[in-house]
PDB file of N, CA and C in Angstrom:
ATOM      1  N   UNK A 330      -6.942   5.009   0.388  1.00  0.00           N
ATOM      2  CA  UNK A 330      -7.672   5.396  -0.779  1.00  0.00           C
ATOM      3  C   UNK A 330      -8.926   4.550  -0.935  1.00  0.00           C
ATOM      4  N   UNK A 331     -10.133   4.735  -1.620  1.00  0.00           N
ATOM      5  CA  UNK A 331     -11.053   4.211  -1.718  1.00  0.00           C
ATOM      6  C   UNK A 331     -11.193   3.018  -2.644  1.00  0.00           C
ATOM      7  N   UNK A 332     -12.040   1.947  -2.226  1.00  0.00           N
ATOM      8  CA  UNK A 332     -11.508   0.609  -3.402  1.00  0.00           C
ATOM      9  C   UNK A 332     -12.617   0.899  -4.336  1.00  0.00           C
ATOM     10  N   UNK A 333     -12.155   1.905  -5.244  1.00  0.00           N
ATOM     11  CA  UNK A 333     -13.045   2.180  -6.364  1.00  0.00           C
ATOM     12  C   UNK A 333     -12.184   1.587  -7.449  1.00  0.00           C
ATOM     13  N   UNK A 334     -12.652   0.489  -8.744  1.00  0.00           N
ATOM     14  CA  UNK A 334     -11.551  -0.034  -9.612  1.00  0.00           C
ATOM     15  C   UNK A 334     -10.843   0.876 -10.246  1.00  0.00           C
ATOM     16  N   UNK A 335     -10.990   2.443 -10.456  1.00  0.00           N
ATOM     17  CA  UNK A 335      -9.911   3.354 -10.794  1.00  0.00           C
ATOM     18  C   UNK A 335      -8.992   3.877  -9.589  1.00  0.00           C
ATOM     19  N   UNK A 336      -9.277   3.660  -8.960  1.00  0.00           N
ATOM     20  CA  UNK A 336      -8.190   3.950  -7.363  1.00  0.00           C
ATOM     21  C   UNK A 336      -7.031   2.724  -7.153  1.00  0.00           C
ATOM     22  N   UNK A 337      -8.035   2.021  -5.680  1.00  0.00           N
ATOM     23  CA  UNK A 337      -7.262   0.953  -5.283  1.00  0.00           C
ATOM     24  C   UNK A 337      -8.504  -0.631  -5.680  1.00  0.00           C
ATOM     25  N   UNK A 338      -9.224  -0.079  -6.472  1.00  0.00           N
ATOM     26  CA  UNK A 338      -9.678  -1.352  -6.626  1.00  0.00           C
ATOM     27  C   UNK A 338      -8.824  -2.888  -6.657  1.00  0.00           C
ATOM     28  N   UNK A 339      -7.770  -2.561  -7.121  1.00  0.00           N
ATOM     29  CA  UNK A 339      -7.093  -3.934  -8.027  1.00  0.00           C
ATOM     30  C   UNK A 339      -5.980  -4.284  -6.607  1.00  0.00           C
ATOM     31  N   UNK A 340      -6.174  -3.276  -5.164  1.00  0.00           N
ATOM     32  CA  UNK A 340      -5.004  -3.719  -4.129  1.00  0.00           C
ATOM     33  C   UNK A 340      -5.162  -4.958  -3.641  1.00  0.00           C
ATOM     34  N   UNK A 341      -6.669  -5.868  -3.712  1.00  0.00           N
ATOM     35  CA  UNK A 341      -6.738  -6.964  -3.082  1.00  0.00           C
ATOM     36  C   UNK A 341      -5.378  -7.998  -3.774  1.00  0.00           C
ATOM     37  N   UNK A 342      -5.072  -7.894  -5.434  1.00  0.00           N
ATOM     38  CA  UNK A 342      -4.555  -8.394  -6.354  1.00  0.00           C
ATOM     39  C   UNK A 342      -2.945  -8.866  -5.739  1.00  0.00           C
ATOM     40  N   UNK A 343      -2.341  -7.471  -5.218  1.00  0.00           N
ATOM     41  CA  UNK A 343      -1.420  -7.980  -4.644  1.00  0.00           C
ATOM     42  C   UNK A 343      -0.869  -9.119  -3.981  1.00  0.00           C
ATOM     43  N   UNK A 344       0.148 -10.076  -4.297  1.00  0.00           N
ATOM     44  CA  UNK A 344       0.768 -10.881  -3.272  1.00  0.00           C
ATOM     45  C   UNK A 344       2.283 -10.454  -2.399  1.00  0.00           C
ATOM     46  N   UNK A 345       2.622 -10.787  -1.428  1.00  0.00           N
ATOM     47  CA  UNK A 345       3.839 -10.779  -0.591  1.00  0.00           C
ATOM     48  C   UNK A 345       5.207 -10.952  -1.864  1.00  0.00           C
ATOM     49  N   UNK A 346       5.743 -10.254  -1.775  1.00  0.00           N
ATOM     50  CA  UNK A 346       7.069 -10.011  -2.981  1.00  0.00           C
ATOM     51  C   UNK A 346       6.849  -9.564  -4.130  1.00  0.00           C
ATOM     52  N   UNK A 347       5.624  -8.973  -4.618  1.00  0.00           N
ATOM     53  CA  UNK A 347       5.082  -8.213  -5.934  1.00  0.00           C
ATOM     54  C   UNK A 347       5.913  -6.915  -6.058  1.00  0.00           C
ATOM     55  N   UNK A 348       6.252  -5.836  -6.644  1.00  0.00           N
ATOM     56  CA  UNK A 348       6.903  -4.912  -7.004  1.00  0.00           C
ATOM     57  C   UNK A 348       5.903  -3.860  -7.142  1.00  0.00           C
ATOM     58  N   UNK A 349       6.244  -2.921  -6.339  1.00  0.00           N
ATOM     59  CA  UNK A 349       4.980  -1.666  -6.758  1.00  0.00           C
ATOM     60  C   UNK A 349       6.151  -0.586  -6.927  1.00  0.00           C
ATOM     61  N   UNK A 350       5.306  -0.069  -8.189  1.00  0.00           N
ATOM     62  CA  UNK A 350       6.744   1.238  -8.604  1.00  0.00           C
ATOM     63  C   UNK A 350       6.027   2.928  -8.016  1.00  0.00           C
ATOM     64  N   UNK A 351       6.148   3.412  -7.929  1.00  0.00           N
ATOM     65  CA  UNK A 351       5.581   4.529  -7.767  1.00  0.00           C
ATOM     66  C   UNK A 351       6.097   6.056  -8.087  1.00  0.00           C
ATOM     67  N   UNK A 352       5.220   7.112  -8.792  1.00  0.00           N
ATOM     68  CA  UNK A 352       5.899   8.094  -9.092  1.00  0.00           C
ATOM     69  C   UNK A 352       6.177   9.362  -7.845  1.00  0.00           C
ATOM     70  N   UNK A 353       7.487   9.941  -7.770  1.00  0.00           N
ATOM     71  CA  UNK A 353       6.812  10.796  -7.155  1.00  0.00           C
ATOM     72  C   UNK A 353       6.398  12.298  -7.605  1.00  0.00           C
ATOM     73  N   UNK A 354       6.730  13.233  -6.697  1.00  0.00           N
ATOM     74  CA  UNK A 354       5.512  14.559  -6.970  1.00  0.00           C
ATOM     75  C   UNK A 354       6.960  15.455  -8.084  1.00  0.00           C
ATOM     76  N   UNK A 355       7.955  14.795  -8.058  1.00  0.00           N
ATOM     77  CA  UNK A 355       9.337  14.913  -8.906  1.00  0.00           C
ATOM     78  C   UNK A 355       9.262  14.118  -9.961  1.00  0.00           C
ATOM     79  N   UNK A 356       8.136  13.575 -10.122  1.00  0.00           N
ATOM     80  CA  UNK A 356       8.750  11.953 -11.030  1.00  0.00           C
ATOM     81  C   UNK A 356       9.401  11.639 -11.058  1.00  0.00           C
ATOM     82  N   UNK A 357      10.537  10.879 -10.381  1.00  0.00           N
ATOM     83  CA  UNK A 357      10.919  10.304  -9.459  1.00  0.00           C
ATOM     84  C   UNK A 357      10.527   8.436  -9.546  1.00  0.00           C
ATOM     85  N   UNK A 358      10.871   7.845 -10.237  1.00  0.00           N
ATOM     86  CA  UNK A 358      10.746   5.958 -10.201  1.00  0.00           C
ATOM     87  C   UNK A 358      11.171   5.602  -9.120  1.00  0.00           C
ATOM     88  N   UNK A 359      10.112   5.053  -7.749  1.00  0.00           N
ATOM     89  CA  UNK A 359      10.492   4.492  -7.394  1.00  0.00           C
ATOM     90  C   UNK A 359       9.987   3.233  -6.972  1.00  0.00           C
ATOM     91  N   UNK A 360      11.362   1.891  -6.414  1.00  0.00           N
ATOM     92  CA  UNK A 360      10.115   0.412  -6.545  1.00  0.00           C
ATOM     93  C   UNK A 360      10.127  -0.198  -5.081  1.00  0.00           C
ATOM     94  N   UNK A 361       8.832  -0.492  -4.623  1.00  0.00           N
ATOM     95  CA  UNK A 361       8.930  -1.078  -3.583  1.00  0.00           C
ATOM     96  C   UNK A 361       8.620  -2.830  -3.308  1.00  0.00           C
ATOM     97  N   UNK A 362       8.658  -3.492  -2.414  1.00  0.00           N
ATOM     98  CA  UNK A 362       8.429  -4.744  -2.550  1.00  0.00           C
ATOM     99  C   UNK A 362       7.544  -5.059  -1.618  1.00  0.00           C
ATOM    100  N   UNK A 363       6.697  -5.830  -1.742  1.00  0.00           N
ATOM    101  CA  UNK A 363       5.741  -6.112  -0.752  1.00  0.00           C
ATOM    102  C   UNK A 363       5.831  -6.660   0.396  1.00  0.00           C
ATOM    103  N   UNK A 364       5.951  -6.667   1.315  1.00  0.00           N
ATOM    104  CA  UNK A 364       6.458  -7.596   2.487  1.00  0.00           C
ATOM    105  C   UNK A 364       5.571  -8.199   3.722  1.00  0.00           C
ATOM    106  N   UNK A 365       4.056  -7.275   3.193  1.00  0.00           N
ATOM    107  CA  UNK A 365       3.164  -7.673   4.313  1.00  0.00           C
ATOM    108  C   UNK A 365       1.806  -7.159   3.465  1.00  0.00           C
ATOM    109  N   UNK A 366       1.105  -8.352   4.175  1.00  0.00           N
ATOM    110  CA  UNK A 366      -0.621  -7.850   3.530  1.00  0.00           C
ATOM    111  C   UNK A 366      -1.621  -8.080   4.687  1.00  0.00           C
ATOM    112  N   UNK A 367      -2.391  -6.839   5.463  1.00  0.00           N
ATOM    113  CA  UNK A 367      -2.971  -7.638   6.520  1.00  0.00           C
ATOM    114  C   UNK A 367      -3.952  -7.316   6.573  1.00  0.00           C
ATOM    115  N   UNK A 368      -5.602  -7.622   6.695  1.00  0.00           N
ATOM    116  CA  UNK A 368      -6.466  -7.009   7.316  1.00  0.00           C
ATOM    117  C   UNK A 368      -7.027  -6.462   8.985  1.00  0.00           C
ATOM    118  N   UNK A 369      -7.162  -5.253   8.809  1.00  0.00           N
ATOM    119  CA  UNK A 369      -7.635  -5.031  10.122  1.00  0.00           C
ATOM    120  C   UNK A 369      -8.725  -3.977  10.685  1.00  0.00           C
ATOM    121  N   UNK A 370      -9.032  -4.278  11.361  1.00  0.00           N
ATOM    122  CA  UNK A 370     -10.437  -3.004  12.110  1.00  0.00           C
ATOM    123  C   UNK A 370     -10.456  -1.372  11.501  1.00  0.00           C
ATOM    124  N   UNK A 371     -11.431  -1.060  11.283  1.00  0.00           N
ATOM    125  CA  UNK A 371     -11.380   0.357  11.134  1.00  0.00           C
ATOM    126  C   UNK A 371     -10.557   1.134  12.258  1.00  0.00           C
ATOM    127  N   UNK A 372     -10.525   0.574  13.511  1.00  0.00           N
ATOM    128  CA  UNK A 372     -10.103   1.392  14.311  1.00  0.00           C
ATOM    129  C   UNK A 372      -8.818   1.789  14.687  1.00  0.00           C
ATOM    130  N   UNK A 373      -8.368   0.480  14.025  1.00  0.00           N
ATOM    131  CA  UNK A 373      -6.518   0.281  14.298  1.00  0.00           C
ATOM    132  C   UNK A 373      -5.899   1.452  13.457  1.00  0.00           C
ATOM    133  N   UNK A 374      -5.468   2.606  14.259  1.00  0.00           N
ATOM    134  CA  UNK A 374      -4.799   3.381  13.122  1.00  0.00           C
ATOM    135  C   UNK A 374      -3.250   3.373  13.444  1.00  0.00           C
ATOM    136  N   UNK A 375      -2.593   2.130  13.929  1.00  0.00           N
ATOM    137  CA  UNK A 375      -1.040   1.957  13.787  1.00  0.00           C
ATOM    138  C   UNK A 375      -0.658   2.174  12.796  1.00  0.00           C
ATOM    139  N   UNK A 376      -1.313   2.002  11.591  1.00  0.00           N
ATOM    140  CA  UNK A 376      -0.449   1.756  10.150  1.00  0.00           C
ATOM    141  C   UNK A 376      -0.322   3.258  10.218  1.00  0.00           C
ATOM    142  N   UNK A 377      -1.087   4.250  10.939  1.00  0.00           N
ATOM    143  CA  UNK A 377      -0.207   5.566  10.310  1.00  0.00           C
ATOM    144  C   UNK A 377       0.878   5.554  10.729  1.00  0.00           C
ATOM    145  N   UNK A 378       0.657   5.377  11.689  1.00  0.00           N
ATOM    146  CA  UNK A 378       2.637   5.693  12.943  1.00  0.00           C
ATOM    147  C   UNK A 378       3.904   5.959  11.825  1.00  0.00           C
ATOM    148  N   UNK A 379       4.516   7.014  11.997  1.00  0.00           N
ATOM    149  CA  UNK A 379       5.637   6.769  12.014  1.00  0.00           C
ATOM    150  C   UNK A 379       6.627   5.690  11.942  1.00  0.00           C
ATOM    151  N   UNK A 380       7.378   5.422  11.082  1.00  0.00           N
ATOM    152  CA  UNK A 380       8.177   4.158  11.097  1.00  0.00           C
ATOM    153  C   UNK A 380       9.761   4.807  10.732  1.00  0.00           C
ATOM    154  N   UNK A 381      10.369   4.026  11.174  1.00  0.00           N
ATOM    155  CA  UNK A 381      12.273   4.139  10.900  1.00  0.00           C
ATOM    156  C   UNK A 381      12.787   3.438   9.880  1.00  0.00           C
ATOM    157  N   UNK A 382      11.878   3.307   8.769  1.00  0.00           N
ATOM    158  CA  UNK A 382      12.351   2.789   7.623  1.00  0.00           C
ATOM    159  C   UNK A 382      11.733   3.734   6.786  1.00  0.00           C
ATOM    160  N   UNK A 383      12.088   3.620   5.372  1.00  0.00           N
ATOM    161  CA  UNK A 383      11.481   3.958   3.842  1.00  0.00           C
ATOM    162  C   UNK A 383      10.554   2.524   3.321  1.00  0.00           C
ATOM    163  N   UNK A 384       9.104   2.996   3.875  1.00  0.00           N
ATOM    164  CA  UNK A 384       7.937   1.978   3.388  1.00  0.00           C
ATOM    165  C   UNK A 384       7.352   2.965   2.429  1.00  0.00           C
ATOM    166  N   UNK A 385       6.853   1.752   2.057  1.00  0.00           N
ATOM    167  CA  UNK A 385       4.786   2.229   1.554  1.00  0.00           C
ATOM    168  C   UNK A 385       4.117   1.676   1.994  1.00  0.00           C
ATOM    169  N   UNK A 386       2.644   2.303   2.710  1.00  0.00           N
ATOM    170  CA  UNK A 386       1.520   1.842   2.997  1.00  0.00           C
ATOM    171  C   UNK A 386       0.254   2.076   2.270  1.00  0.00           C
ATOM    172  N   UNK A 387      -0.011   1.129   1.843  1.00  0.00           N
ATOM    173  CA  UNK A 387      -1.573   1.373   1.228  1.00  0.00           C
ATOM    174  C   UNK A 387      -2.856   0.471   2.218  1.00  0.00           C
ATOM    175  N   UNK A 388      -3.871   1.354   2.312  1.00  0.00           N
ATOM    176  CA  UNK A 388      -5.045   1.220   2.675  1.00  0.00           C
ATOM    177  C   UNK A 388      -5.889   1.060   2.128  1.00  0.00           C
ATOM    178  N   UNK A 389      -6.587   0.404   2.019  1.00  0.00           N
ATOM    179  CA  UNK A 389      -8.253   0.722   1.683  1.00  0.00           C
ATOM    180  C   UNK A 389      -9.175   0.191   2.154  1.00  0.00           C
ATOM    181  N   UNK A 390     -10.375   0.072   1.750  1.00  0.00           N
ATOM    182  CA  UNK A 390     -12.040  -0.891   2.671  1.00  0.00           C
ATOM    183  C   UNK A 390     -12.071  -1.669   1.982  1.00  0.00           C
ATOM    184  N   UNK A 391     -12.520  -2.499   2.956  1.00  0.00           N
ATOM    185  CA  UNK A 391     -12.909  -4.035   2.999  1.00  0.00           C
ATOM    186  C   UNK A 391     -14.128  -5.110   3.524  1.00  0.00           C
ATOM    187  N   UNK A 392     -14.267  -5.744   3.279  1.00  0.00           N
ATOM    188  CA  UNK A 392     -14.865  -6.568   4.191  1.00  0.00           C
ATOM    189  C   UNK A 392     -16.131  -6.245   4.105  1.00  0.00           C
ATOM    190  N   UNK A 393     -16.835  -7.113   4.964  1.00  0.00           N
ATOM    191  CA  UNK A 393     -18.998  -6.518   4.792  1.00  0.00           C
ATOM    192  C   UNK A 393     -19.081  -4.827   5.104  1.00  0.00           C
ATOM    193  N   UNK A 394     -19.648  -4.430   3.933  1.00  0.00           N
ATOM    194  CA  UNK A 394     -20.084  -3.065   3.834  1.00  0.00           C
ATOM    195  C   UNK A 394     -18.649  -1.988   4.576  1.00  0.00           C
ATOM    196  N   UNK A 395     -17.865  -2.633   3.997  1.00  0.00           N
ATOM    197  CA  UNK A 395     -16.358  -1.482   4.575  1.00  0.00           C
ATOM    198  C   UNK A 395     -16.311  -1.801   5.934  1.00  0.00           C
ATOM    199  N   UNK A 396     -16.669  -2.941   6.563  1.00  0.00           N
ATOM    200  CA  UNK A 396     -16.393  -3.091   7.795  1.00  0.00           C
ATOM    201  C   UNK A 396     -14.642  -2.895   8.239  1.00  0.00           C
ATOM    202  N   UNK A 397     -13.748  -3.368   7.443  1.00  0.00           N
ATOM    203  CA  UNK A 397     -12.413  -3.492   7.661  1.00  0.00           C
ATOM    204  C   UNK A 397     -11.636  -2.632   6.400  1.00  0.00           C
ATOM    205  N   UNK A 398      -9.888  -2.959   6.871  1.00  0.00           N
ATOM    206  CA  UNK A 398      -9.500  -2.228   6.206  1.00  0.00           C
ATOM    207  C   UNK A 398      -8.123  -3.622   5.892  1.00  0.00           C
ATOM    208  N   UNK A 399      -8.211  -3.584   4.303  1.00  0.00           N
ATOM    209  CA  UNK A 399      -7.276  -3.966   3.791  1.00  0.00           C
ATOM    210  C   UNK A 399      -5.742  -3.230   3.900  1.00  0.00           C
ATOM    211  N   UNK A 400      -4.688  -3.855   4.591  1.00  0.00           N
ATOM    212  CA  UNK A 400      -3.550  -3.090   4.510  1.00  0.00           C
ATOM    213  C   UNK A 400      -2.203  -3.753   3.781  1.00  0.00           C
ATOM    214  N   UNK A 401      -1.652  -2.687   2.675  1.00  0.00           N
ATOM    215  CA  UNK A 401      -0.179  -3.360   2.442  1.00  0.00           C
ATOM    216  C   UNK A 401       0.896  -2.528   2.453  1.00  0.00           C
ATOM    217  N   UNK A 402       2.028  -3.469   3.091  1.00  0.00           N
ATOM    218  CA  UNK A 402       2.754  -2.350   3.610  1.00  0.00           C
ATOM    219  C   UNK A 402       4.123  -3.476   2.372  1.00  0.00           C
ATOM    220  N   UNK A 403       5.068  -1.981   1.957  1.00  0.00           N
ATOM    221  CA  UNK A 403       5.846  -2.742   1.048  1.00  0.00           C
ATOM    222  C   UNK A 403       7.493  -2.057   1.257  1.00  0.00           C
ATOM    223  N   UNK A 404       8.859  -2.463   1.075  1.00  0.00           N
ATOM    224  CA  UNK A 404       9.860  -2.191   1.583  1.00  0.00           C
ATOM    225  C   UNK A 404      10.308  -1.246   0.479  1.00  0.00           C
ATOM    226  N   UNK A 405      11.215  -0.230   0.873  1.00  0.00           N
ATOM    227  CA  UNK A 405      12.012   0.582  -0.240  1.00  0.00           C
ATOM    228  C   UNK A 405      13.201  -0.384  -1.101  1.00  0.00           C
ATOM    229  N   UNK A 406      12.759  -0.350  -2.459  1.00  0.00           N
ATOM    230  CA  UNK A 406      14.064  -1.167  -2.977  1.00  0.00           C
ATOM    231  C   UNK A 406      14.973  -0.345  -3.647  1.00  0.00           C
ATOM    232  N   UNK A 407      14.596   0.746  -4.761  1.00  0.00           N
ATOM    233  CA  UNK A 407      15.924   1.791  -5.261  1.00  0.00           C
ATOM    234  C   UNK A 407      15.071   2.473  -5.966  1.00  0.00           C
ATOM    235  N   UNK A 408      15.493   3.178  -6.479  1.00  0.00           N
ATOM    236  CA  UNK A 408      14.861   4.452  -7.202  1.00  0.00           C
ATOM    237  C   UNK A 408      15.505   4.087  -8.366  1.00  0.00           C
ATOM    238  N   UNK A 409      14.542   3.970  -9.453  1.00  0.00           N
ATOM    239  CA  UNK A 409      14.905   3.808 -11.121  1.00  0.00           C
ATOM    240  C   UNK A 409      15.517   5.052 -11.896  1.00  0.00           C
ATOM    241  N   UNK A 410      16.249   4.701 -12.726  1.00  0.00           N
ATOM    242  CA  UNK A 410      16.231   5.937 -13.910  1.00  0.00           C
ATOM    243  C   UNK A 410      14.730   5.601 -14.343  1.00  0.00           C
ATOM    244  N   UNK A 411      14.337   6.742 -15.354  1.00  0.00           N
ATOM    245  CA  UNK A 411      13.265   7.020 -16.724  1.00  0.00           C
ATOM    246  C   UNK A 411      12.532   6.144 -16.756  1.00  0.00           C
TER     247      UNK A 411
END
């Protein structure tokens, strides 16, 4: 997503074990935990891959003039009630 402060502006904010809840397209609570924060090249597109877990990945630009890409990747913890 774009680091516009109504988007992902505030993703730099994140630290390693923060809680991100997220709705889904069900509303649906669910919370994840942070487990990694990394920067890397525009070009690296591993973070799409496929993975054998229940993550979240967030993206966005970074760095001189969007040179890079801020990445956080966070673990499935449970799905909330309400």
């Amino acid at each position: 997503g774009h680091n516009w402060k109504s988007i992902l502006g505030d993703l730099k904010k994140l630290k390693v074990g923060d809680d991100v809840i997220v709705y889904s397209a069900t509303s649906e609570k669910l919370m994840f935990k942070v487990n990694k924060i990394s920067t890397v090249d525009t070009s690296d597109v591993s973070l799409l891959e496929n993975s054998d877990d229940r993550r979240l990945t967030l993206y966005t630009c970074t760095g001189l003039l969007d040179s890079k890409r801020l990445v956080v990747t966070a673990s499935f913890v449970e799905g909330l009630d309400g």
